[in-house]
Short mmCIF file of C-alpha atoms in Angstrom, two decimals:
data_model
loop_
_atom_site.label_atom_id
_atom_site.label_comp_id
_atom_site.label_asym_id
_atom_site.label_seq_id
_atom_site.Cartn_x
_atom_site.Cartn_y
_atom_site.Cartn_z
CA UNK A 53 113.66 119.53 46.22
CA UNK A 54 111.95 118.20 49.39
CA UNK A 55 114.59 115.55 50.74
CA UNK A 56 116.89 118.42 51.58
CA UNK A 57 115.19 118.63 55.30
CA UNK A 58 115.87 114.68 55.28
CA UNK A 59 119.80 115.44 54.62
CA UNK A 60 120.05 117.55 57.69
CA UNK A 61 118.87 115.23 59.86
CA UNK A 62 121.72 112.65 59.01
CA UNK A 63 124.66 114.20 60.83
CA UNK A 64 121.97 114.47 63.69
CA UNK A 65 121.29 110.82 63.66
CA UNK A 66 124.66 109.80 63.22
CA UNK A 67 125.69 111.76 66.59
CA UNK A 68 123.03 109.91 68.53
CA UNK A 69 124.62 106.72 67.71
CA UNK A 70 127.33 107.26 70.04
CA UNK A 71 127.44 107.99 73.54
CA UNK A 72 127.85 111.38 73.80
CA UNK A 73 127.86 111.54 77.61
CA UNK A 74 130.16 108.78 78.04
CA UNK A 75 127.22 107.06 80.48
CA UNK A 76 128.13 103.85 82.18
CA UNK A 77 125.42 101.24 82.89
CA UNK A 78 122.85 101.24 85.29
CA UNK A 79 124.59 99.22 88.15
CA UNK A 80 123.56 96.82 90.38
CA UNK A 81 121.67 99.35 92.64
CA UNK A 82 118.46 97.57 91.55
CA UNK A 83 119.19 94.49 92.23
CA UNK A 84 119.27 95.44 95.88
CA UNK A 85 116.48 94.61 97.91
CA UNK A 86 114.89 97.72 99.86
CA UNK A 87 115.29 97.51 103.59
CA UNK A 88 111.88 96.81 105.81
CA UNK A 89 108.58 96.59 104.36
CA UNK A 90 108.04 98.41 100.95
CA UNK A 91 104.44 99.34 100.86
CA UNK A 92 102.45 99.65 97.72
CA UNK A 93 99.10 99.42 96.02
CA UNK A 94 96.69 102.80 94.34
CA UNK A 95 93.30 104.00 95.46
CA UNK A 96 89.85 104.32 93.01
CA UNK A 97 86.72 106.06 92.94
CA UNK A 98 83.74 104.72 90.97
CA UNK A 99 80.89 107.20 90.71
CA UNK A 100 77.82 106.37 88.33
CA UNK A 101 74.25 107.68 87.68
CA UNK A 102 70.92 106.86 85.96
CA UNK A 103 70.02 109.08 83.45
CA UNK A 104 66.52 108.48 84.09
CA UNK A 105 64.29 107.40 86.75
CA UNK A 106 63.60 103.62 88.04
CA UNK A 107 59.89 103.74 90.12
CA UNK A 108 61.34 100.53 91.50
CA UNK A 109 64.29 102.60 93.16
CA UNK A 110 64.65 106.04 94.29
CA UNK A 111 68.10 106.81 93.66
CA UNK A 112 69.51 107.12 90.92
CA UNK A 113 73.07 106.67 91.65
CA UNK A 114 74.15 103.28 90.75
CA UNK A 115 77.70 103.07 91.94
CA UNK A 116 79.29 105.27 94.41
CA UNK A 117 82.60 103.21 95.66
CA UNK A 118 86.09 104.36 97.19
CA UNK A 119 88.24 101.54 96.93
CA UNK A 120 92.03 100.77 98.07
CA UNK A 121 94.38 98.17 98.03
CA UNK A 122 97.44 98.04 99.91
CA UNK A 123 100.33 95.30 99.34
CA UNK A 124 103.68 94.48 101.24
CA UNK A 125 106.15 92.27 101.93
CA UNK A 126 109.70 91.47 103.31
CA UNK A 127 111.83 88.50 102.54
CA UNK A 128 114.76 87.73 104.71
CA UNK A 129 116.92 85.07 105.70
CA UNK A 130 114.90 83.70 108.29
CA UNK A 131 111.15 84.58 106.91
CA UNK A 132 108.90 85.56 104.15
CA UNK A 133 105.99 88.01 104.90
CA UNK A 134 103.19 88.91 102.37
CA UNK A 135 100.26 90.73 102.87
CA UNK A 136 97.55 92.33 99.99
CA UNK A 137 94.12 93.91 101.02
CA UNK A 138 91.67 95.69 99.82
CA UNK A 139 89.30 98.51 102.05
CA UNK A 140 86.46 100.07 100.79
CA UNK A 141 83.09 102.07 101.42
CA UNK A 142 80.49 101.50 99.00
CA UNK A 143 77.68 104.59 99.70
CA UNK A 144 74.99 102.33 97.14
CA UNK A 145 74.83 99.32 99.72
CA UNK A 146 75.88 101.49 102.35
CA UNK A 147 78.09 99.07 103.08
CA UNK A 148 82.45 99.04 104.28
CA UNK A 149 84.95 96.83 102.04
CA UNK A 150 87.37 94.72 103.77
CA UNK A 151 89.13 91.98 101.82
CA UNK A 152 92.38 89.76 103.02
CA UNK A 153 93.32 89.15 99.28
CA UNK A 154 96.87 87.29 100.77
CA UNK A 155 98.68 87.11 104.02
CA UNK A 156 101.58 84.94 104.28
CA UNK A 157 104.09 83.80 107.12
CA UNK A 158 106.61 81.60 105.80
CA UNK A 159 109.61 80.53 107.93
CA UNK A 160 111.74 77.48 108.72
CA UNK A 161 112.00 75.61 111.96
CA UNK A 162 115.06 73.78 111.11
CA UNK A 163 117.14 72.58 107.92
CA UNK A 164 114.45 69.94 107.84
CA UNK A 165 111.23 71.89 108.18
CA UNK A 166 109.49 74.92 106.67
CA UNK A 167 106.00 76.35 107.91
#
């Protein structure tokens, strides 16, 4: 009989029904915002090659690249700052990367007025 492996599982699934550890929920600690700036963002490499020659160009790598972005950005009670940009070196052009994606200042002046 081959379902015998399936009945001794059972009492196995039946225990993970309940909460063995007696775990409460998560909280509110992530509804909390972080204090100062929280910095993200990730870093790439791009690296690619002809397999054969081009007589129209001697190299044959087609993308060499080192690319990062970096994001922030703080929200209080009296202003908003956002910032996301990306810096780069790309050896094929021979050439930096520097891109303002996003920078915003947002405040208010008065109960009236928001810049």
């Amino acid at each position: 009989m081959r379902l015998w492996p399936l009945l001794l599982l059972l009492p196995a699934a039946a225990l993970a029904q309940d909460d063995v550890w007696d775990d409460d929920e998560w909280g509110d600690d992530w509804d909390e915002e972080p204090a100062g700036l929280v910095w993200s963002g990730f870093v790439e490499a791009g690296i690619g090659a002809r397999f054969a020659g081009d007589p129209f160009v001697d190299r044959r790598g087609t993308l060499e690249e080192l690319r990062g972005r970096v994001e922030t950005s703080q929200q209080t009670d009296a202003f908003t700052v956002e910032l996301k940009a990306d810096v780069g070196y790309d050896s094929v052009e021979n050439d930096g990367i520097v891109d303002l994606r996003n920078f915003t200042l947002a405040f208010s002046l008065s109960d009236d007025t928001d810049v």
